[in-house]
mmCIF file of C-alpha atoms in Angstrom:
data_model
loop_
_atom_site.group_PDB
_atom_site.id
_atom_site.type_symbol
_atom_site.label_atom_id
_atom_site.label_comp_id
_atom_site.label_asym_id
_atom_site.label_seq_id
_atom_site.Cartn_x
_atom_site.Cartn_y
_atom_site.Cartn_z
ATOM 1 C CA MET A 1 -5.931 34.556 4.266
ATOM 2 C CA SER A 2 -4.246 35.829 7.401
ATOM 3 C CA ASN A 3 -2.670 33.185 10.006
ATOM 4 C CA TYR A 4 -5.479 33.263 12.239
ATOM 5 C CA SER A 5 -7.541 31.848 9.686
ATOM 6 C CA ALA A 6 -4.895 29.789 8.712
ATOM 7 C CA GLN A 7 -5.210 28.178 11.697
ATOM 8 C CA GLN A 8 -8.753 27.754 12.401
ATOM 9 C CA SER A 9 -9.614 26.399 8.962
ATOM 10 C CA SER A 10 -7.035 23.602 9.885
ATOM 11 C CA ILE A 11 -8.400 23.154 13.371
ATOM 12 C CA SER A 12 -11.769 22.331 11.699
ATOM 13 C CA GLU A 13 -10.271 20.054 8.470
ATOM 14 C CA ASN A 14 -8.703 18.038 11.674
ATOM 15 C CA ASN A 15 -12.202 17.773 13.349
ATOM 16 C CA ARG A 16 -14.016 16.756 10.295
ATOM 17 C CA SER A 17 -11.136 13.631 9.431
ATOM 18 C CA ARG A 18 -11.351 12.550 12.978
ATOM 19 C CA ILE A 19 -15.149 12.297 12.591
ATOM 20 C CA LEU A 20 -14.835 10.799 9.281
ATOM 21 C CA GLN A 21 -12.008 8.588 10.525
ATOM 22 C CA TYR A 22 -13.966 7.231 13.269
ATOM 23 C CA LEU A 23 -17.240 6.748 11.601
ATOM 24 C CA TYR A 24 -15.143 4.718 9.214
ATOM 25 C CA HIS A 25 -13.621 2.235 11.341
ATOM 26 C CA ASN A 26 -16.291 1.708 13.580
ATOM 27 C CA GLY A 27 -19.766 2.351 11.640
ATOM 28 C CA ILE A 28 -22.843 3.745 13.036
ATOM 29 C CA CYS A 29 -22.705 5.936 16.255
ATOM 30 C CA SER A 30 -24.549 8.601 17.618
ATOM 31 C CA ARG A 31 -23.311 12.067 18.414
ATOM 32 C CA ALA A 32 -23.341 11.954 21.583
ATOM 33 C CA GLN A 33 -20.768 8.344 20.908
ATOM 34 C CA ILE A 34 -18.779 10.813 18.568
ATOM 35 C CA ALA A 35 -18.313 13.428 20.792
ATOM 36 C CA LYS A 36 -17.039 11.439 23.435
ATOM 37 C CA ALA A 37 -14.634 9.559 21.139
ATOM 38 C CA VAL A 38 -13.159 12.464 19.481
ATOM 39 C CA GLY A 39 -13.244 14.903 22.400
ATOM 40 C CA LEU A 40 -15.086 17.436 21.234
ATOM 41 C CA THR A 41 -18.436 19.384 22.588
ATOM 42 C CA PRO A 42 -21.693 17.985 21.317
ATOM 43 C CA ALA A 43 -22.708 21.704 19.810
ATOM 44 C CA ALA A 44 -19.140 21.645 18.181
ATOM 45 C CA ILE A 45 -19.910 17.061 16.810
ATOM 46 C CA THR A 46 -23.920 19.293 15.740
ATOM 47 C CA LYS A 47 -22.131 21.609 13.750
ATOM 48 C CA ILE A 48 -19.874 19.545 11.985
ATOM 49 C CA THR A 49 -21.727 16.957 10.772
ATOM 50 C CA ALA A 50 -24.885 19.267 9.357
ATOM 51 C CA LYS A 51 -22.754 20.209 7.476
ATOM 52 C CA LEU A 52 -21.328 16.517 6.306
ATOM 53 C CA LEU A 53 -24.700 15.767 6.089
ATOM 54 C CA ALA A 54 -25.560 18.586 4.036
ATOM 55 C CA GLN A 55 -22.925 17.349 1.409
ATOM 56 C CA ASN A 56 -24.360 13.267 1.517
ATOM 57 C CA ILE A 57 -21.118 12.436 2.592
ATOM 58 C CA ILE A 58 -22.944 11.121 6.292
ATOM 59 C CA GLU A 59 -26.431 10.161 6.772
ATOM 60 C CA GLU A 60 -28.024 9.390 9.284
ATOM 61 C CA THR A 61 -29.977 6.097 9.775
ATOM 62 C CA GLY A 62 -32.750 6.295 12.489
ATOM 63 C CA ASP A 63 -32.945 5.299 16.100
ATOM 64 C CA MET A 64 -30.076 3.738 17.270
ATOM 65 C CA GLU A 65 -30.360 3.056 21.771
ATOM 66 C CA GLY A 66 -27.693 5.228 23.518
ATOM 67 C CA ASP A 67 -26.460 6.498 26.741
ATOM 68 C CA LYS A 68 -29.076 5.631 29.681
ATOM 69 C CA ASN A 69 -31.311 3.848 27.336
ATOM 70 C CA ARG A 70 -32.113 7.074 25.664
ATOM 71 C CA ARG A 71 -32.481 7.501 21.380
ATOM 72 C CA SER A 72 -30.228 8.709 19.946
ATOM 73 C CA ILE A 73 -30.073 8.859 16.272
ATOM 74 C CA GLY A 74 -27.138 7.009 13.928
ATOM 75 C CA LEU A 75 -24.613 8.292 12.051
ATOM 76 C CA ASN A 76 -22.798 6.428 9.366
ATOM 77 C CA LEU A 77 -20.576 7.640 6.290
ATOM 78 C CA ASN A 78 -21.919 6.823 3.419
ATOM 79 C CA CYS A 79 -19.314 4.916 2.016
ATOM 80 C CA GLY A 80 -21.477 3.472 -0.622
ATOM 81 C CA LYS A 81 -21.768 6.765 -2.917
ATOM 82 C CA TYR A 82 -17.644 6.513 -3.431
ATOM 83 C CA HIS A 83 -16.260 4.882 -5.798
ATOM 84 C CA VAL A 84 -12.143 4.901 -5.758
ATOM 85 C CA ILE A 85 -8.708 4.196 -8.008
ATOM 86 C CA GLY A 86 -5.954 1.912 -6.847
ATOM 87 C CA LEU A 87 -3.488 1.951 -9.809
ATOM 88 C CA LYS A 88 0.195 -0.604 -8.975
ATOM 89 C CA PHE A 89 3.346 0.591 -10.989
ATOM 90 C CA ALA A 90 5.745 -2.918 -10.392
ATOM 91 C CA ARG A 91 7.944 -2.281 -13.676
ATOM 92 C CA SER A 92 6.292 -5.292 -15.995
ATOM 93 C CA LEU A 93 3.250 -5.175 -14.447
ATOM 94 C CA VAL A 94 0.371 -2.224 -14.288
ATOM 95 C CA GLN A 95 -2.552 -3.089 -12.918
ATOM 96 C CA ILE A 96 -5.318 -0.512 -12.665
ATOM 97 C CA GLY A 97 -8.492 -1.164 -9.852
ATOM 98 C CA LEU A 98 -11.545 0.263 -8.658
ATOM 99 C CA PHE A 99 -13.077 -0.647 -5.258
ATOM 100 C CA ASP A 100 -15.949 0.808 -2.513
ATOM 101 C CA LEU A 101 -14.602 3.262 0.732
ATOM 102 C CA LYS A 102 -14.177 -0.279 2.349
ATOM 103 C CA CYS A 103 -12.365 -1.911 -0.339
ATOM 104 C CA ASN A 104 -14.018 -3.866 -1.501
ATOM 105 C CA ARG A 105 -12.570 -4.648 -5.238
ATOM 106 C CA ILE A 106 -15.673 -3.899 -8.083
ATOM 107 C CA SER A 107 -13.442 -4.372 -11.116
ATOM 108 C CA LEU A 108 -9.426 -5.118 -12.053
ATOM 109 C CA THR A 109 -7.686 -4.436 -15.384
ATOM 110 C CA ASP A 110 -4.647 -6.417 -15.938
ATOM 111 C CA LEU A 111 -2.431 -3.569 -18.736
ATOM 112 C CA PRO A 112 -0.435 -5.871 -21.565
ATOM 113 C CA THR A 113 3.163 -6.474 -19.910
ATOM 114 C CA VAL A 114 5.517 -3.981 -19.480
ATOM 115 C CA SER A 115 9.122 -3.862 -21.446
ATOM 116 C CA GLU A 116 11.987 -0.872 -22.025
ATOM 117 C CA GLU A 117 10.283 -0.072 -25.213
ATOM 118 C CA ASN A 118 6.554 0.282 -24.200
ATOM 119 C CA ILE A 119 6.441 2.316 -21.648
ATOM 120 C CA ASN A 120 5.633 5.037 -23.082
ATOM 121 C CA GLU A 121 2.239 3.348 -24.539
ATOM 122 C CA THR A 122 1.247 1.936 -20.978
ATOM 123 C CA VAL A 123 1.651 5.405 -19.664
ATOM 124 C CA LYS A 124 -1.172 6.428 -22.393
ATOM 125 C CA GLN A 125 -2.707 3.647 -22.069
ATOM 126 C CA ILE A 126 -3.551 4.822 -18.420
ATOM 127 C CA HIS A 127 -4.238 7.833 -19.111
ATOM 128 C CA ASN A 128 -7.228 6.400 -20.862
ATOM 129 C CA THR A 129 -8.110 3.663 -19.230
ATOM 130 C CA ILE A 130 -8.786 5.611 -15.622
ATOM 131 C CA ARG A 131 -10.292 8.195 -17.813
ATOM 132 C CA HIS A 132 -12.631 5.718 -19.219
ATOM 133 C CA LEU A 133 -13.092 4.388 -15.521
ATOM 134 C CA ILE A 134 -14.270 7.665 -14.360
ATOM 135 C CA ALA A 135 -16.428 8.345 -17.846
ATOM 136 C CA LYS A 136 -18.318 5.219 -16.647
ATOM 137 C CA ASP A 137 -18.977 6.271 -12.959
ATOM 138 C CA GLU A 138 -19.898 9.454 -10.704
ATOM 139 C CA LYS A 139 -18.492 7.809 -7.837
ATOM 140 C CA ILE A 140 -15.052 7.640 -8.283
ATOM 141 C CA VAL A 141 -13.441 10.728 -6.112
ATOM 142 C CA ALA A 142 -9.847 10.152 -6.636
ATOM 143 C CA VAL A 143 -7.266 8.482 -8.336
ATOM 144 C CA GLY A 144 -3.691 6.426 -6.043
ATOM 145 C CA MET A 145 -1.183 5.177 -7.074
ATOM 146 C CA ALA A 146 1.774 2.467 -6.399
ATOM 147 C CA VAL A 147 4.732 3.889 -8.112
ATOM 148 C CA PRO A 148 8.203 1.872 -7.488
ATOM 149 C CA GLY A 149 11.002 3.256 -4.772
ATOM 150 C CA PRO A 150 12.967 4.677 -3.451
ATOM 151 C CA TYR A 151 9.574 7.677 -4.759
ATOM 152 C CA LEU A 152 11.392 11.354 -4.499
ATOM 153 C CA ILE A 153 8.285 12.225 -3.302
ATOM 154 C CA GLU A 154 8.759 15.905 -3.790
ATOM 155 C CA GLU A 155 10.553 15.822 -7.912
ATOM 156 C CA GLY A 156 7.596 13.117 -8.837
ATOM 157 C CA HIS A 157 9.460 10.287 -9.776
ATOM 158 C CA THR A 158 11.079 7.194 -8.749
ATOM 159 C CA ALA A 159 15.413 7.996 -8.450
ATOM 160 C CA LEU A 160 15.601 3.715 -9.468
ATOM 161 C CA VAL A 161 13.616 1.158 -11.027
ATOM 162 C CA SER A 162 15.965 -1.893 -10.908
ATOM 163 C CA SER A 163 15.598 -4.016 -14.423
ATOM 164 C CA MET A 164 13.892 -1.336 -16.195
ATOM 165 C CA GLN A 165 15.310 1.974 -16.342
ATOM 166 C CA GLY A 166 12.882 3.198 -18.437
ATOM 167 C CA TRP A 167 10.539 3.830 -15.775
ATOM 168 C CA ARG A 168 12.717 6.464 -13.956
ATOM 169 C CA LYS A 169 12.168 9.109 -16.981
ATOM 170 C CA VAL A 170 8.028 9.405 -16.093
ATOM 171 C CA ASN A 171 7.626 11.808 -13.451
ATOM 172 C CA PHE A 172 3.883 10.954 -11.920
ATOM 173 C CA ILE A 173 3.066 14.039 -10.476
ATOM 174 C CA LYS A 174 4.103 16.058 -14.211
ATOM 175 C CA GLU A 175 1.983 13.306 -15.710
ATOM 176 C CA PHE A 176 -0.641 12.465 -13.839
ATOM 177 C CA SER A 177 -1.441 15.350 -10.762
ATOM 178 C CA GLU A 178 -3.391 17.078 -13.580
ATOM 179 C CA ALA A 179 -4.924 14.585 -16.197
ATOM 180 C CA PHE A 180 -8.249 13.366 -13.953
ATOM 181 C CA ASP A 181 -11.383 15.630 -12.744
ATOM 182 C CA VAL A 182 -10.632 13.906 -9.615
ATOM 183 C CA PRO A 183 -7.510 14.418 -7.295
ATOM 184 C CA VAL A 184 -4.648 11.801 -7.550
ATOM 185 C CA PHE A 185 -2.050 10.895 -5.317
ATOM 186 C CA VAL A 186 1.239 8.876 -5.577
ATOM 187 C CA GLU A 187 2.920 7.069 -3.262
ATOM 188 C CA GLN A 188 5.510 4.507 -2.287
ATOM 189 C CA ASP A 189 3.898 1.345 -2.717
ATOM 190 C CA ALA A 190 5.283 -0.518 0.201
ATOM 191 C CA ARG A 191 3.781 2.397 2.237
ATOM 192 C CA ALA A 192 0.937 2.472 0.440
ATOM 193 C CA GLY A 193 1.282 -1.275 1.863
ATOM 194 C CA ALA A 194 1.347 -0.258 4.805
ATOM 195 C CA LEU A 195 -1.866 1.610 4.649
ATOM 196 C CA ALA A 196 -3.979 -1.346 3.406
ATOM 197 C CA GLN A 197 -2.566 -2.931 6.050
ATOM 198 C CA PHE A 198 -2.911 -0.385 8.606
ATOM 199 C CA LEU A 199 -6.390 0.644 7.579
ATOM 200 C CA PHE A 200 -8.231 -2.856 6.808
ATOM 201 C CA ASN A 201 -6.535 -4.692 9.889
ATOM 202 C CA PRO A 202 -7.198 -3.134 12.908
ATOM 203 C CA GLU A 203 -5.285 -5.679 14.501
ATOM 204 C CA LEU A 204 -1.858 -3.883 13.187
ATOM 205 C CA SER A 205 -3.313 -0.652 14.057
ATOM 206 C CA GLU A 206 -1.397 -0.681 16.565
ATOM 207 C CA GLY A 207 2.624 -0.393 17.962
ATOM 208 C CA SER A 208 5.094 0.035 14.691
ATOM 209 C CA LEU A 209 3.933 -2.338 11.516
ATOM 210 C CA ALA A 210 6.237 -3.302 8.821
ATOM 211 C CA TYR A 211 4.680 -4.231 5.360
ATOM 212 C CA TYR A 212 7.537 -5.510 4.178
ATOM 213 C CA LEU A 213 6.917 -6.205 -0.242
ATOM 214 C CA LEU A 214 7.919 -9.365 -2.100
ATOM 215 C CA GLY A 215 7.852 -8.161 -5.799
ATOM 216 C CA GLU A 216 9.304 -7.797 -8.713
ATOM 217 C CA GLY A 217 10.941 -5.714 -6.320
ATOM 218 C CA ILE A 218 11.732 -5.336 -2.464
ATOM 219 C CA GLY A 219 10.379 -3.098 -0.620
ATOM 220 C CA LEU A 220 10.004 -1.641 2.843
ATOM 221 C CA GLY A 221 6.912 0.636 3.863
ATOM 222 C CA ILE A 222 6.872 1.917 8.070
ATOM 223 C CA ILE A 223 3.601 2.815 10.107
ATOM 224 C CA ASP A 224 4.778 3.791 13.445
ATOM 225 C CA ASN A 225 1.789 4.693 15.620
ATOM 226 C CA GLY A 226 -0.062 5.931 13.137
ATOM 227 C CA THR A 227 2.329 7.876 11.085
ATOM 228 C CA ILE A 228 4.586 6.681 8.277
ATOM 229 C CA TYR A 229 7.774 7.133 8.071
ATOM 230 C CA TYR A 230 9.861 8.415 4.486
ATOM 231 C CA GLY A 231 12.682 10.606 4.931
ATOM 232 C CA ALA A 232 14.224 13.623 4.643
ATOM 233 C CA HIS A 233 13.297 12.982 0.949
ATOM 234 C CA GLY A 234 10.867 9.907 0.748
ATOM 235 C CA THR A 235 13.212 7.517 0.443
ATOM 236 C CA ALA A 236 13.998 5.712 3.507
ATOM 237 C CA THR A 237 12.904 2.202 4.342
ATOM 238 C CA GLU A 238 14.621 1.356 0.724
ATOM 239 C CA ILE A 239 15.106 -2.272 2.229
ATOM 240 C CA GLY A 240 15.485 -3.524 -1.067
ATOM 241 C CA HIS A 241 18.981 -2.091 -1.940
ATOM 242 C CA ILE A 242 20.451 -2.651 1.243
ATOM 243 C CA SER A 243 23.481 -5.438 1.131
ATOM 244 C CA VAL A 244 23.286 -8.463 1.929
ATOM 245 C CA ASP A 245 26.363 -9.259 0.573
ATOM 246 C CA VAL A 246 28.536 -7.352 0.026
ATOM 247 C CA ASN A 247 30.915 -9.834 -2.399
ATOM 248 C CA GLY A 248 27.374 -10.561 -4.079
ATOM 249 C CA LYS A 249 25.742 -9.665 -7.820
ATOM 250 C CA PRO A 250 26.032 -6.166 -9.410
ATOM 251 C CA CYS A 251 22.725 -3.988 -8.620
ATOM 252 C CA ASP A 252 21.810 -1.371 -11.002
ATOM 253 C CA CYS A 253 21.861 1.077 -7.670
ATOM 254 C CA GLY A 254 25.571 0.516 -8.127
ATOM 255 C CA ASN A 255 25.439 -1.838 -5.217
ATOM 256 C CA TYR A 256 26.363 -5.084 -4.851
ATOM 257 C CA GLY A 257 24.729 -8.123 -3.157
ATOM 258 C CA CYS A 258 21.518 -6.228 -2.697
ATOM 259 C CA LEU A 259 18.403 -8.038 -1.596
ATOM 260 C CA GLU A 260 16.132 -8.289 -4.364
ATOM 261 C CA ARG A 261 19.013 -9.556 -5.884
ATOM 262 C CA TYR A 262 18.445 -12.731 -4.461
ATOM 263 C CA CYS A 263 14.492 -12.412 -3.429
ATOM 264 C CA SER A 264 12.562 -10.636 -5.744
ATOM 265 C CA ALA A 265 9.903 -12.163 -7.848
ATOM 266 C CA ASN A 266 12.546 -10.608 -10.966
ATOM 267 C CA ALA A 267 15.182 -12.567 -9.471
ATOM 268 C CA ILE A 268 13.589 -15.223 -9.115
ATOM 269 C CA HIS A 269 12.706 -16.024 -12.634
ATOM 270 C CA GLU A 270 16.068 -15.534 -13.680
ATOM 271 C CA MET A 271 17.401 -18.790 -11.443
ATOM 272 C CA LEU A 272 14.764 -19.959 -13.595
ATOM 273 C CA ASN A 273 16.070 -19.735 -16.545
ATOM 274 C CA LYS A 274 18.910 -20.534 -15.944
ATOM 275 C CA GLN A 275 17.768 -23.792 -14.395
ATOM 276 C CA PRO A 276 15.060 -24.563 -16.894
ATOM 277 C CA TYR A 277 13.847 -28.186 -15.506
ATOM 278 C CA ILE A 278 12.754 -26.419 -12.091
ATOM 279 C CA VAL A 279 10.171 -25.104 -13.692
ATOM 280 C CA PRO A 280 9.404 -25.876 -17.532
ATOM 281 C CA GLY A 281 8.426 -23.071 -19.906
ATOM 282 C CA CYS A 282 8.999 -20.653 -17.561
ATOM 283 C CA GLU A 283 11.127 -18.335 -20.052
ATOM 284 C CA THR A 284 8.046 -17.454 -21.284
ATOM 285 C CA MET A 285 6.103 -16.809 -18.496
ATOM 286 C CA THR A 286 6.145 -13.660 -16.886
ATOM 287 C CA HIS A 287 7.971 -13.368 -13.536
ATOM 288 C CA ALA A 288 4.406 -13.523 -11.328
ATOM 289 C CA GLN A 289 3.020 -16.840 -13.433
ATOM 290 C CA ALA A 290 6.901 -18.167 -13.062
ATOM 291 C CA CYS A 291 7.073 -17.205 -8.782
ATOM 292 C CA ALA A 292 3.514 -18.961 -8.513
ATOM 293 C CA ALA A 293 5.033 -22.292 -10.471
ATOM 294 C CA LEU A 294 7.961 -22.813 -8.753
ATOM 295 C CA PHE A 295 5.319 -22.575 -5.367
ATOM 296 C CA ALA A 296 2.968 -24.498 -6.697
ATOM 297 C CA LYS A 297 5.718 -27.405 -7.225
ATOM 298 C CA ASN A 298 7.375 -26.714 -3.766
ATOM 299 C CA ALA A 299 4.016 -27.166 -2.454
ATOM 300 C CA ALA A 300 3.194 -30.506 -3.780
ATOM 301 C CA GLY A 301 6.596 -31.551 -2.652
ATOM 302 C CA ASP A 302 8.920 -31.331 -5.136
ATOM 303 C CA GLU A 303 12.256 -31.398 -3.609
ATOM 304 C CA ALA A 304 14.386 -29.537 -6.361
ATOM 305 C CA THR A 305 11.852 -26.319 -5.409
ATOM 306 C CA ALA A 306 12.074 -27.205 -2.134
ATOM 307 C CA GLU A 307 15.621 -26.504 -2.000
ATOM 308 C CA LEU A 308 15.521 -23.082 -3.786
ATOM 309 C CA THR A 309 11.942 -21.874 -2.258
ATOM 310 C CA SER A 310 14.009 -22.568 0.931
ATOM 311 C CA GLU A 311 17.231 -20.185 -0.127
ATOM 312 C CA ILE A 312 15.138 -17.791 -1.414
ATOM 313 C CA ALA A 313 12.901 -17.795 1.767
ATOM 314 C CA ARG A 314 16.269 -17.492 3.561
ATOM 315 C CA TYR A 315 17.563 -13.853 1.795
ATOM 316 C CA ILE A 316 13.929 -12.681 2.841
ATOM 317 C CA GLY A 317 14.269 -13.833 6.385
ATOM 318 C CA TYR A 318 17.939 -12.062 6.625
ATOM 319 C CA GLY A 319 16.185 -8.942 5.328
ATOM 320 C CA ALA A 320 13.710 -9.151 8.216
ATOM 321 C CA VAL A 321 16.359 -9.911 11.054
ATOM 322 C CA ASN A 322 17.322 -5.508 9.558
ATOM 323 C CA ILE A 323 14.369 -4.767 9.738
ATOM 324 C CA ILE A 324 14.486 -5.697 13.161
ATOM 325 C CA ASN A 325 17.411 -4.223 14.069
ATOM 326 C CA ALA A 326 17.316 -0.894 12.256
ATOM 327 C CA PHE A 327 12.836 -0.362 13.164
ATOM 328 C CA ASN A 328 12.583 -3.208 15.947
ATOM 329 C CA PRO A 329 8.072 -3.400 14.615
ATOM 330 C CA THR A 330 5.913 -4.517 16.181
ATOM 331 C CA HIS A 331 4.264 -6.565 13.830
ATOM 332 C CA ILE A 332 6.426 -7.715 9.998
ATOM 333 C CA VAL A 333 3.901 -8.838 6.855
ATOM 334 C CA LEU A 334 5.003 -10.086 4.589
ATOM 335 C CA GLY A 335 2.832 -9.834 1.707
ATOM 336 C CA ASP A 336 2.589 -9.207 -2.955
ATOM 337 C CA ILE A 337 4.107 -12.148 -5.586
ATOM 338 C CA VAL A 338 6.598 -14.410 -3.316
ATOM 339 C CA SER A 339 4.807 -14.561 -0.219
ATOM 340 C CA GLN A 340 2.484 -17.019 -2.321
ATOM 341 C CA ALA A 341 4.724 -19.430 -1.288
ATOM 342 C CA GLY A 342 2.823 -19.912 1.762
ATOM 343 C CA GLN A 343 3.481 -21.598 5.191
ATOM 344 C CA PRO A 344 7.593 -22.673 4.512
ATOM 345 C CA LEU A 345 8.224 -19.578 3.498
ATOM 346 C CA LEU A 346 7.218 -17.495 6.527
ATOM 347 C CA ASP A 347 8.737 -20.727 8.543
ATOM 348 C CA GLU A 348 11.796 -20.045 7.420
ATOM 349 C CA VAL A 349 11.476 -16.749 8.081
ATOM 350 C CA LYS A 350 10.710 -17.040 11.565
ATOM 351 C CA GLN A 351 13.658 -19.595 12.068
ATOM 352 C CA VAL A 352 16.297 -17.177 9.978
ATOM 353 C CA VAL A 353 14.865 -14.410 12.525
ATOM 354 C CA ARG A 354 15.444 -16.846 15.938
ATOM 355 C CA GLU A 355 18.752 -17.846 14.844
ATOM 356 C CA ARG A 356 20.251 -14.074 13.896
ATOM 357 C CA THR A 357 18.721 -12.080 16.527
ATOM 358 C CA ILE A 358 18.750 -10.669 19.775
ATOM 359 C CA PRO A 359 16.255 -12.384 21.399
ATOM 360 C CA GLU A 360 15.390 -9.839 22.913
ATOM 361 C CA VAL A 361 14.568 -6.936 20.532
ATOM 362 C CA SER A 362 13.094 -9.407 18.510
ATOM 363 C CA CYS A 363 10.555 -11.672 20.730
ATOM 364 C CA ASN A 364 7.531 -9.267 20.434
ATOM 365 C CA THR A 365 7.219 -9.291 16.701
ATOM 366 C CA GLU A 366 5.601 -10.779 15.190
ATOM 367 C CA ILE A 367 6.101 -11.642 11.261
ATOM 368 C CA THR A 368 2.504 -13.189 9.282
ATOM 369 C CA LEU A 369 1.151 -13.395 5.834
ATOM 370 C CA SER A 370 -0.857 -10.764 4.402
ATOM 371 C CA THR A 371 -4.324 -11.452 4.598
ATOM 372 C CA LEU A 372 -4.772 -9.387 1.613
ATOM 373 C CA PRO A 373 -4.968 -10.233 -1.391
ATOM 374 C CA THR A 374 -1.817 -10.879 -3.385
ATOM 375 C CA ASP A 375 -2.746 -7.679 -5.884
ATOM 376 C CA ALA A 376 -2.157 -6.251 -1.990
ATOM 377 C CA THR A 377 -0.452 -3.103 -3.470
ATOM 378 C CA VAL A 378 -3.617 -2.296 -5.868
ATOM 379 C CA THR A 379 -5.554 -2.438 -2.553
ATOM 380 C CA GLY A 380 -2.809 0.323 -1.122
ATOM 381 C CA ALA A 381 -3.077 2.363 -4.094
ATOM 382 C CA ALA A 382 -6.298 2.727 -3.331
ATOM 383 C CA ALA A 383 -5.677 3.083 0.508
ATOM 384 C CA VAL A 384 -4.163 5.997 -0.182
ATOM 385 C CA ALA A 385 -7.083 7.753 -2.591
ATOM 386 C CA ILE A 386 -9.071 6.867 0.696
ATOM 387 C CA THR A 387 -7.054 7.938 2.973
ATOM 388 C CA ASN A 388 -6.921 11.734 1.039
ATOM 389 C CA PHE A 389 -10.228 11.292 0.880
ATOM 390 C CA LEU A 390 -10.790 10.640 5.092
ATOM 391 C CA GLU A 391 -8.232 12.507 6.908
ATOM 392 C CA HIS A 392 -8.773 16.027 3.836
ATOM 393 C CA PRO A 393 -12.630 16.583 3.169
ATOM 394 C CA SER A 394 -12.437 19.645 1.943
ATOM 395 C CA MET A 395 -10.470 18.811 -1.225
ATOM 396 C CA PHE A 396 -13.223 16.557 -2.404
ATOM 397 C CA PHE A 397 -17.065 18.719 -0.880
ATOM 398 C CA ASP A 398 -17.096 22.414 0.531
ATOM 399 C CA VAL A 399 -17.186 21.699 4.584
ATOM 400 C CA ALA A 400 -15.640 24.609 5.533
#
């Protein structure tokens, strides 16, 4: 393909993508409305939408009222026609969800708890489960995967997975990219979560969004004015390995006092196992179950759990201070397992931010709890697939 042809193809793909994204976010629209919104001529819109209609990606919905009371034919993205799979890797927890294009969950499968010894078996189960879903559902068009960071996007594997190093041996690109009959997209888990917040919470789509993942690890995804921040190797924003105590607990990364050693679900479970009277039976629970039990007791007014929850929240607050000083985002959204601590956690985080940041720097940063389900990273994995579907339609259809 000549440079000119490649450039024209890129422009055409960009125009198709802009139309699909506009319909995705705005619902039924006329051709005239689309043309005005995306800055293309009516003739160009007619030509592009004709090809999208021919592939049944979009559909006509009948008459609608247009400008100056003229009747127009509405166009709508055919969201019900397509499904995606979202896959979450979180050390000991692997979840596989089936979603429609609006990220309404159709099904969710939890694989057996993962240990260092059964990672290979888990990978086989993932292959089998996804193949089974695709065989049963011809609407599935893509698979999105959310993996722990620091994820090396060009190499395809995670550089470090604290407490479960066996995941480092899995090359997600080699293992999964050609494994199924639909495209597979891999993203770092916190960035996947940020994508989900960006796609499904319109009020968070303006400015700079920081998704602060509080799960079995601690992660951060940044979207600044619609663009994901990656860094040189895709390992930027690894806030879980920022030291909050240079003489603190050793971390698998080689550093000391890393944030995730104090407020991740794994770290919280470790604390509870050392003080089993706080949550009786926690030794036999998963990390998520132990955290949920702790926060439930705290919500019921238990003093011992209140003190520990407050300590955890303060460490999360130290992370928020670093996020504000490093990235100055418009929004910080707290999500995943530990965010289930709810309002008490949020209040403590905000208090730490007030104590430890320059008011003029932090005053315009809004900190909130995620309104997505606690399995938001699975939703984020689906969002990765949906985003690629909208941005690169020619990967899925013959629309050239």
